Amino acid sequence: MKIENPPRKPFVARGSGVKRCDDCRLPEEVCICEWRTQVDAGCHFWLLTHRYEFYKPTNTGRLIQDTINYTRVFEWSRTEPSQELLDALDDSRYAPCIVFPAGEDYQARMLDDVSRKDGRIPVFIILDGTWRQARRMFRHSRFLQHLPVIEPKTDRLSRYKLRRSKIDHHLCTAEVAIALLEQVGDLDAAAHLEGYFDRFNANYIATRRRWAKREPDEP
């Protein structure tokens, strides 16, 4: 799946020396690509991704791209959004909405649910970044201010172990997509994404545990 605006530099933080699969970005010894298949859903996902997230192997947004057909990924820019994104927002085939928690100052934009009665394809725009980055993306993206907002209705607690939030109901990007698929009744697609997410989570954790047990190299 083509990324609309690819990253401009490689991942260079901790763990950058590990030999990783070019596709799933897990360590080669626990690559999950053989389990990667895509399924259709009644809705589409567009990921508006912070530039730092492109470099992180722990990013779960690409799990949505790997498993749900027609997922698109755009790099976020506050002042220069990509023309591909602007064209997609203006495309009459789609009914896009932003995924974000409810707030009093934009209450008039909140949706209770997603309707498919007008024949347009529901699109969930997920702000893919840390919680702090997502808030900034939501507040400072003028090109999104006309769009309705939807908050996932779920009792899920995060099972994501690679980057722990201090608040259990702050879900990672893939978990948000799973919750939305369940909310609109796409249970098969939700289960498919959740199975891939669980495998990603478990395999990554397993390698971290093995690295921790390794003896230091001789000088």
PDB file of C-alpha atoms in Angstrom:
ATOM      1  CA  MET A   1       0.000   0.000   0.000  1.00  0.00           C
ATOM      2  CA  LYS A   2       1.469   3.350  -1.057  1.00  0.00           C
ATOM      3  CA  ILE A   3       2.109   5.980   1.602  1.00  0.00           C
ATOM      4  CA  GLU A   4       0.929   9.342   0.261  1.00  0.00           C
ATOM      5  CA  ASN A   5       3.836  11.232   1.856  1.00  0.00           C
ATOM      6  CA  PRO A   6       6.730   8.910   2.759  1.00  0.00           C
ATOM      7  CA  PRO A   7       9.113   9.643   5.651  1.00  0.00           C
ATOM      8  CA  ARG A   8      12.225  11.651   4.959  1.00  0.00           C
ATOM      9  CA  LYS A   9      14.740   9.952   7.250  1.00  0.00           C
ATOM     10  CA  PRO A  10      15.302   6.490   8.767  1.00  0.00           C
ATOM     11  CA  PHE A  11      14.528   5.400  12.307  1.00  0.00           C
ATOM     12  CA  VAL A  12      17.617   6.198  14.379  1.00  0.00           C
ATOM     13  CA  ALA A  13      16.455   5.895  17.999  1.00  0.00           C
ATOM     14  CA  ARG A  14      17.112   3.050  20.447  1.00  0.00           C
ATOM     15  CA  GLY A  15      16.928  -0.307  18.667  1.00  0.00           C
ATOM     16  CA  SER A  16      17.917   1.116  15.298  1.00  0.00           C
ATOM     17  CA  GLY A  17      20.762  -1.421  15.009  1.00  0.00           C
ATOM     18  CA  VAL A  18      18.414  -4.410  15.078  1.00  0.00           C
ATOM     19  CA  LYS A  19      17.963  -6.207  11.742  1.00  0.00           C
ATOM     20  CA  ARG A  20      14.333  -5.620  10.883  1.00  0.00           C
ATOM     21  CA  CYS A  21      11.930  -6.782   8.211  1.00  0.00           C
ATOM     22  CA  ASP A  22      11.495  -4.010   5.653  1.00  0.00           C
ATOM     23  CA  ASP A  23       7.712  -4.497   5.661  1.00  0.00           C
ATOM     24  CA  CYS A  24       6.450  -5.202   9.191  1.00  0.00           C
ATOM     25  CA  ARG A  25       9.547  -3.594  10.825  1.00  0.00           C
ATOM     26  CA  LEU A  26       9.710  -6.252  13.484  1.00  0.00           C
ATOM     27  CA  PRO A  27      13.070  -7.942  14.123  1.00  0.00           C
ATOM     28  CA  GLU A  28      13.640 -10.447  11.314  1.00  0.00           C
ATOM     29  CA  GLU A  29      13.500 -13.395  13.722  1.00  0.00           C
ATOM     30  CA  VAL A  30       9.844 -12.613  14.590  1.00  0.00           C
ATOM     31  CA  CYS A  31       8.605 -11.219  11.260  1.00  0.00           C
ATOM     32  CA  ILE A  32       4.796 -11.477  10.984  1.00  0.00           C
ATOM     33  CA  CYS A  33       4.437 -10.844   7.250  1.00  0.00           C
ATOM     34  CA  GLU A  34       3.314 -14.418   6.532  1.00  0.00           C
ATOM     35  CA  TRP A  35       0.116 -13.667   8.494  1.00  0.00           C
ATOM     36  CA  ARG A  36      -0.564 -10.391   6.714  1.00  0.00           C
ATOM     37  CA  THR A  37      -3.758 -10.431   4.662  1.00  0.00           C
ATOM     38  CA  GLN A  38      -6.225  -7.681   3.862  1.00  0.00           C
ATOM     39  CA  VAL A  39      -9.999  -7.751   4.213  1.00  0.00           C
ATOM     40  CA  ASP A  40     -12.740  -5.343   3.163  1.00  0.00           C
ATOM     41  CA  ALA A  41     -14.699  -3.260   5.634  1.00  0.00           C
ATOM     42  CA  GLY A  42     -17.787  -1.091   5.270  1.00  0.00           C
ATOM     43  CA  CYS A  43     -15.702   1.926   6.241  1.00  0.00           C
ATOM     44  CA  HIS A  44     -12.288   3.229   5.242  1.00  0.00           C
ATOM     45  CA  PHE A  45      -9.428   4.513   7.370  1.00  0.00           C
ATOM     46  CA  TRP A  46      -7.214   7.469   6.601  1.00  0.00           C
ATOM     47  CA  LEU A  47      -4.246   7.845   8.918  1.00  0.00           C
ATOM     48  CA  LEU A  48      -2.950  11.367   9.393  1.00  0.00           C
ATOM     49  CA  THR A  49       0.449  10.466  10.752  1.00  0.00           C
ATOM     50  CA  HIS A  50       2.902  12.643  12.630  1.00  0.00           C
ATOM     51  CA  ARG A  51       6.293  12.597  10.940  1.00  0.00           C
ATOM     52  CA  TYR A  52       8.003  11.053  13.977  1.00  0.00           C
ATOM     53  CA  GLU A  53       5.654   8.052  13.896  1.00  0.00           C
ATOM     54  CA  PHE A  54       6.897   6.959  10.478  1.00  0.00           C
ATOM     55  CA  TYR A  55      10.262   6.076  11.996  1.00  0.00           C
ATOM     56  CA  LYS A  56       9.036   4.060  14.978  1.00  0.00           C
ATOM     57  CA  PRO A  57       8.901   0.244  14.706  1.00  0.00           C
ATOM     58  CA  THR A  58       6.341   0.317  17.536  1.00  0.00           C
ATOM     59  CA  ASN A  59       3.857   2.329  15.471  1.00  0.00           C
ATOM     60  CA  THR A  60       0.592   0.375  15.097  1.00  0.00           C
ATOM     61  CA  GLY A  61      -0.990   2.504  12.376  1.00  0.00           C
ATOM     62  CA  ARG A  62       0.589   0.360   9.677  1.00  0.00           C
ATOM     63  CA  LEU A  63      -1.186  -2.692  11.124  1.00  0.00           C
ATOM     64  CA  ILE A  64      -4.428  -1.112   9.907  1.00  0.00           C
ATOM     65  CA  GLN A  65      -2.840  -0.501   6.516  1.00  0.00           C
ATOM     66  CA  ASP A  66      -1.671  -4.124   6.391  1.00  0.00           C
ATOM     67  CA  THR A  67      -5.058  -5.654   7.200  1.00  0.00           C
ATOM     68  CA  ILE A  68      -7.904  -3.342   6.089  1.00  0.00           C
ATOM     69  CA  ASN A  69      -8.310  -2.634   2.376  1.00  0.00           C
ATOM     70  CA  TYR A  70      -8.293   0.949   1.085  1.00  0.00           C
ATOM     71  CA  THR A  71      -6.479   2.340   4.123  1.00  0.00           C
ATOM     72  CA  ARG A  72      -4.531   5.470   3.217  1.00  0.00           C
ATOM     73  CA  VAL A  73      -1.660   7.125   5.060  1.00  0.00           C
ATOM     74  CA  PHE A  74      -0.845  10.838   4.878  1.00  0.00           C
ATOM     75  CA  GLU A  75       1.934  12.699   6.648  1.00  0.00           C
ATOM     76  CA  TRP A  76       0.533  15.506   8.782  1.00  0.00           C
ATOM     77  CA  SER A  77       1.570  19.095   8.196  1.00  0.00           C
ATOM     78  CA  ARG A  78       0.024  22.025  10.016  1.00  0.00           C
ATOM     79  CA  THR A  79       0.546  24.548   7.217  1.00  0.00           C
ATOM     80  CA  GLU A  80       1.111  22.468   4.073  1.00  0.00           C
ATOM     81  CA  PRO A  81      -1.252  19.489   3.932  1.00  0.00           C
ATOM     82  CA  SER A  82      -0.675  17.254   0.946  1.00  0.00           C
ATOM     83  CA  GLN A  83      -2.757  17.822  -2.148  1.00  0.00           C
ATOM     84  CA  GLU A  84      -3.664  14.121  -2.086  1.00  0.00           C
ATOM     85  CA  LEU A  85      -5.280  14.619   1.319  1.00  0.00           C
ATOM     86  CA  LEU A  86      -7.115  17.786   0.281  1.00  0.00           C
ATOM     87  CA  ASP A  87      -8.420  16.056  -2.844  1.00  0.00           C
ATOM     88  CA  ALA A  88      -9.591  13.088  -0.773  1.00  0.00           C
ATOM     89  CA  LEU A  89     -11.437  15.387   1.643  1.00  0.00           C
ATOM     90  CA  ASP A  90     -13.244  17.002  -1.304  1.00  0.00           C
ATOM     91  CA  ASP A  91     -14.169  13.675  -2.946  1.00  0.00           C
ATOM     92  CA  SER A  92     -17.959  13.305  -2.893  1.00  0.00           C
ATOM     93  CA  ARG A  93     -17.696   9.516  -2.617  1.00  0.00           C
ATOM     94  CA  TYR A  94     -16.571   9.778   0.991  1.00  0.00           C
ATOM     95  CA  ALA A  95     -18.071  10.928   4.281  1.00  0.00           C
ATOM     96  CA  PRO A  96     -14.980  11.649   6.410  1.00  0.00           C
ATOM     97  CA  CYS A  97     -14.973  12.337  10.147  1.00  0.00           C
ATOM     98  CA  ILE A  98     -12.166  12.861  12.644  1.00  0.00           C
ATOM     99  CA  VAL A  99     -11.679  10.387  15.473  1.00  0.00           C
ATOM    100  CA  PHE A 100     -11.159  12.305  18.716  1.00  0.00           C
ATOM    101  CA  PRO A 101     -12.573  12.456  22.253  1.00  0.00           C
ATOM    102  CA  ALA A 102     -15.633  14.650  22.773  1.00  0.00           C
ATOM    103  CA  GLY A 103     -15.106  18.263  23.841  1.00  0.00           C
ATOM    104  CA  GLU A 104     -17.430  21.107  24.797  1.00  0.00           C
ATOM    105  CA  ASP A 105     -15.892  23.652  22.420  1.00  0.00           C
ATOM    106  CA  TYR A 106     -16.685  21.494  19.379  1.00  0.00           C
ATOM    107  CA  GLN A 107     -19.808  19.770  20.663  1.00  0.00           C
ATOM    108  CA  ALA A 108     -21.793  20.872  17.603  1.00  0.00           C
ATOM    109  CA  ARG A 109     -19.485  18.813  15.399  1.00  0.00           C
ATOM    110  CA  MET A 110     -19.838  15.564  17.378  1.00  0.00           C
ATOM    111  CA  LEU A 111     -21.499  12.544  15.767  1.00  0.00           C
ATOM    112  CA  ASP A 112     -23.354   9.927  17.782  1.00  0.00           C
ATOM    113  CA  ASP A 113     -22.845   7.335  15.081  1.00  0.00           C
ATOM    114  CA  VAL A 114     -21.895   6.926  11.425  1.00  0.00           C
ATOM    115  CA  SER A 115     -24.733   6.784   8.918  1.00  0.00           C
ATOM    116  CA  ARG A 116     -24.440   5.044   5.545  1.00  0.00           C
ATOM    117  CA  LYS A 117     -27.858   6.172   4.270  1.00  0.00           C
ATOM    118  CA  ASP A 118     -26.562   8.680   1.723  1.00  0.00           C
ATOM    119  CA  GLY A 119     -24.503   6.059  -0.104  1.00  0.00           C
ATOM    120  CA  ARG A 120     -21.157   7.659   0.699  1.00  0.00           C
ATOM    121  CA  ILE A 121     -18.358   5.590   2.217  1.00  0.00           C
ATOM    122  CA  PRO A 122     -17.743   6.398   5.898  1.00  0.00           C
ATOM    123  CA  VAL A 123     -14.118   7.382   6.487  1.00  0.00           C
ATOM    124  CA  PHE A 124     -12.455   7.532   9.884  1.00  0.00           C
ATOM    125  CA  ILE A 125      -9.518   9.945  10.007  1.00  0.00           C
ATOM    126  CA  ILE A 126      -7.240   8.783  12.824  1.00  0.00           C
ATOM    127  CA  LEU A 127      -4.590  11.176  14.139  1.00  0.00           C
ATOM    128  CA  ASP A 128      -1.626   8.843  14.383  1.00  0.00           C
ATOM    129  CA  GLY A 129       0.851  10.016  17.004  1.00  0.00           C
ATOM    130  CA  THR A 130       1.305  10.316  20.741  1.00  0.00           C
ATOM    131  CA  TRP A 131      -1.616  11.748  22.681  1.00  0.00           C
ATOM    132  CA  ARG A 132       0.170  15.106  22.917  1.00  0.00           C
ATOM    133  CA  GLN A 133       0.876  15.117  19.178  1.00  0.00           C
ATOM    134  CA  ALA A 134      -2.718  14.130  18.355  1.00  0.00           C
ATOM    135  CA  ARG A 135      -4.124  17.010  20.392  1.00  0.00           C
ATOM    136  CA  ARG A 136      -1.890  19.440  18.538  1.00  0.00           C
ATOM    137  CA  MET A 137      -2.867  17.938  15.188  1.00  0.00           C
ATOM    138  CA  PHE A 138      -6.552  18.248  16.068  1.00  0.00           C
ATOM    139  CA  ARG A 139      -6.308  21.837  17.312  1.00  0.00           C
ATOM    140  CA  HIS A 140      -4.013  23.260  14.636  1.00  0.00           C
ATOM    141  CA  SER A 141      -5.242  21.635  11.416  1.00  0.00           C
ATOM    142  CA  ARG A 142      -7.444  24.303   9.847  1.00  0.00           C
ATOM    143  CA  PHE A 143      -8.168  22.057   6.881  1.00  0.00           C
ATOM    144  CA  LEU A 144      -9.975  19.643   9.244  1.00  0.00           C
ATOM    145  CA  GLN A 145     -12.040  22.150  11.202  1.00  0.00           C
ATOM    146  CA  HIS A 146     -15.147  21.726   9.034  1.00  0.00           C
ATOM    147  CA  LEU A 147     -15.333  17.960   9.555  1.00  0.00           C
ATOM    148  CA  PRO A 148     -17.556  16.139  12.057  1.00  0.00           C
ATOM    149  CA  VAL A 149     -15.899  14.404  15.005  1.00  0.00           C
ATOM    150  CA  ILE A 150     -16.608  10.953  16.397  1.00  0.00           C
ATOM    151  CA  GLU A 151     -15.486   9.432  19.683  1.00  0.00           C
ATOM    152  CA  PRO A 152     -15.154   5.649  19.794  1.00  0.00           C
ATOM    153  CA  LYS A 153     -17.746   4.073  22.059  1.00  0.00           C
ATOM    154  CA  THR A 154     -15.902   1.293  23.820  1.00  0.00           C
ATOM    155  CA  ASP A 155     -15.095  -0.110  27.242  1.00  0.00           C
ATOM    156  CA  ARG A 156     -11.772  -1.472  26.011  1.00  0.00           C
ATOM    157  CA  LEU A 157      -8.641  -1.042  28.061  1.00  0.00           C
ATOM    158  CA  SER A 158      -5.396  -0.912  26.140  1.00  0.00           C
ATOM    159  CA  ARG A 159      -3.465  -4.166  25.727  1.00  0.00           C
ATOM    160  CA  TYR A 160      -0.619  -2.407  23.941  1.00  0.00           C
ATOM    161  CA  LYS A 161       2.569  -3.155  25.887  1.00  0.00           C
ATOM    162  CA  LEU A 162       5.277  -1.475  23.828  1.00  0.00           C
ATOM    163  CA  ARG A 163       4.439   2.121  24.701  1.00  0.00           C
ATOM    164  CA  ARG A 164       2.402   2.406  27.871  1.00  0.00           C
ATOM    165  CA  SER A 165       0.046   5.321  28.446  1.00  0.00           C
ATOM    166  CA  LYS A 166      -0.574   6.491  31.980  1.00  0.00           C
ATOM    167  CA  ILE A 167      -4.314   6.278  31.250  1.00  0.00           C
ATOM    168  CA  ASP A 168      -5.713   2.813  30.427  1.00  0.00           C
ATOM    169  CA  HIS A 169      -8.497   4.072  28.169  1.00  0.00           C
ATOM    170  CA  HIS A 170      -5.977   5.777  25.866  1.00  0.00           C
ATOM    171  CA  LEU A 171      -5.864   3.186  23.107  1.00  0.00           C
ATOM    172  CA  CYS A 172      -3.121   2.822  20.527  1.00  0.00           C
ATOM    173  CA  THR A 173      -3.921   3.553  16.880  1.00  0.00           C
ATOM    174  CA  ALA A 174      -4.740  -0.057  15.940  1.00  0.00           C
ATOM    175  CA  GLU A 175      -6.971  -0.479  19.006  1.00  0.00           C
ATOM    176  CA  VAL A 176      -8.899   2.667  18.057  1.00  0.00           C
ATOM    177  CA  ALA A 177      -9.562   1.175  14.611  1.00  0.00           C
ATOM    178  CA  ILE A 178     -10.691  -2.129  16.163  1.00  0.00           C
ATOM    179  CA  ALA A 179     -13.111  -0.276  18.438  1.00  0.00           C
ATOM    180  CA  LEU A 180     -14.535   1.705  15.504  1.00  0.00           C
ATOM    181  CA  LEU A 181     -15.006  -1.417  13.382  1.00  0.00           C
ATOM    182  CA  GLU A 182     -16.906  -3.020  16.260  1.00  0.00           C
ATOM    183  CA  GLN A 183     -18.963   0.133  16.681  1.00  0.00           C
ATOM    184  CA  VAL A 184     -20.151   0.113  13.051  1.00  0.00           C
ATOM    185  CA  GLY A 185     -20.791  -3.642  13.079  1.00  0.00           C
ATOM    186  CA  ASP A 186     -17.797  -4.804  10.988  1.00  0.00           C
ATOM    187  CA  LEU A 187     -17.033  -7.566  13.446  1.00  0.00           C
ATOM    188  CA  ASP A 188     -15.128  -9.825  11.056  1.00  0.00           C
ATOM    189  CA  ALA A 189     -12.805  -6.990  10.032  1.00  0.00           C
ATOM    190  CA  ALA A 190     -12.375  -6.020  13.694  1.00  0.00           C
ATOM    191  CA  ALA A 191     -11.414  -9.570  14.620  1.00  0.00           C
ATOM    192  CA  HIS A 192      -9.013  -9.792  11.685  1.00  0.00           C
ATOM    193  CA  LEU A 193      -7.187  -6.610  12.692  1.00  0.00           C
ATOM    194  CA  GLU A 194      -7.203  -7.599  16.350  1.00  0.00           C
ATOM    195  CA  GLY A 195      -5.614 -10.972  15.592  1.00  0.00           C
ATOM    196  CA  TYR A 196      -2.809  -9.299  13.646  1.00  0.00           C
ATOM    197  CA  PHE A 197      -2.344  -6.704  16.389  1.00  0.00           C
ATOM    198  CA  ASP A 198      -2.106  -9.417  19.056  1.00  0.00           C
ATOM    199  CA  ARG A 199       0.546 -11.265  17.049  1.00  0.00           C
ATOM    200  CA  PHE A 200       2.522  -8.044  16.548  1.00  0.00           C
ATOM    201  CA  ASN A 201       2.314  -7.196  20.255  1.00  0.00           C
ATOM    202  CA  ALA A 202       3.324 -10.688  21.426  1.00  0.00           C
ATOM    203  CA  ASN A 203       6.211 -11.102  18.971  1.00  0.00           C
ATOM    204  CA  TYR A 204       7.692  -7.711  19.740  1.00  0.00           C
ATOM    205  CA  ILE A 205       7.464  -8.327  23.507  1.00  0.00           C
ATOM    206  CA  ALA A 206       9.124 -11.752  23.093  1.00  0.00           C
ATOM    207  CA  THR A 207      12.156 -10.241  21.383  1.00  0.00           C
ATOM    208  CA  ARG A 208      12.513  -7.574  24.059  1.00  0.00           C
ATOM    209  CA  ARG A 209      12.567 -10.256  26.728  1.00  0.00           C
ATOM    210  CA  ARG A 210      15.218 -12.224  24.861  1.00  0.00           C
ATOM    211  CA  TRP A 211      17.394  -9.142  24.407  1.00  0.00           C
ATOM    212  CA  ALA A 212      17.169  -8.429  28.144  1.00  0.00           C
ATOM    213  CA  LYS A 213      18.462 -11.944  28.974  1.00  0.00           C
ATOM    214  CA  ARG A 214      21.453 -11.829  26.661  1.00  0.00           C
ATOM    215  CA  GLU A 215      24.871 -11.670  28.241  1.00  0.00           C
ATOM    216  CA  PRO A 216      26.926  -8.550  27.370  1.00  0.00           C
ATOM    217  CA  ASP A 217      29.480  -9.049  24.623  1.00  0.00           C
ATOM    218  CA  GLU A 218      33.102  -9.520  25.533  1.00  0.00           C
ATOM    219  CA  PRO A 219      35.120  -6.295  25.117  1.00  0.00           C
TER     220      PRO A 219
END
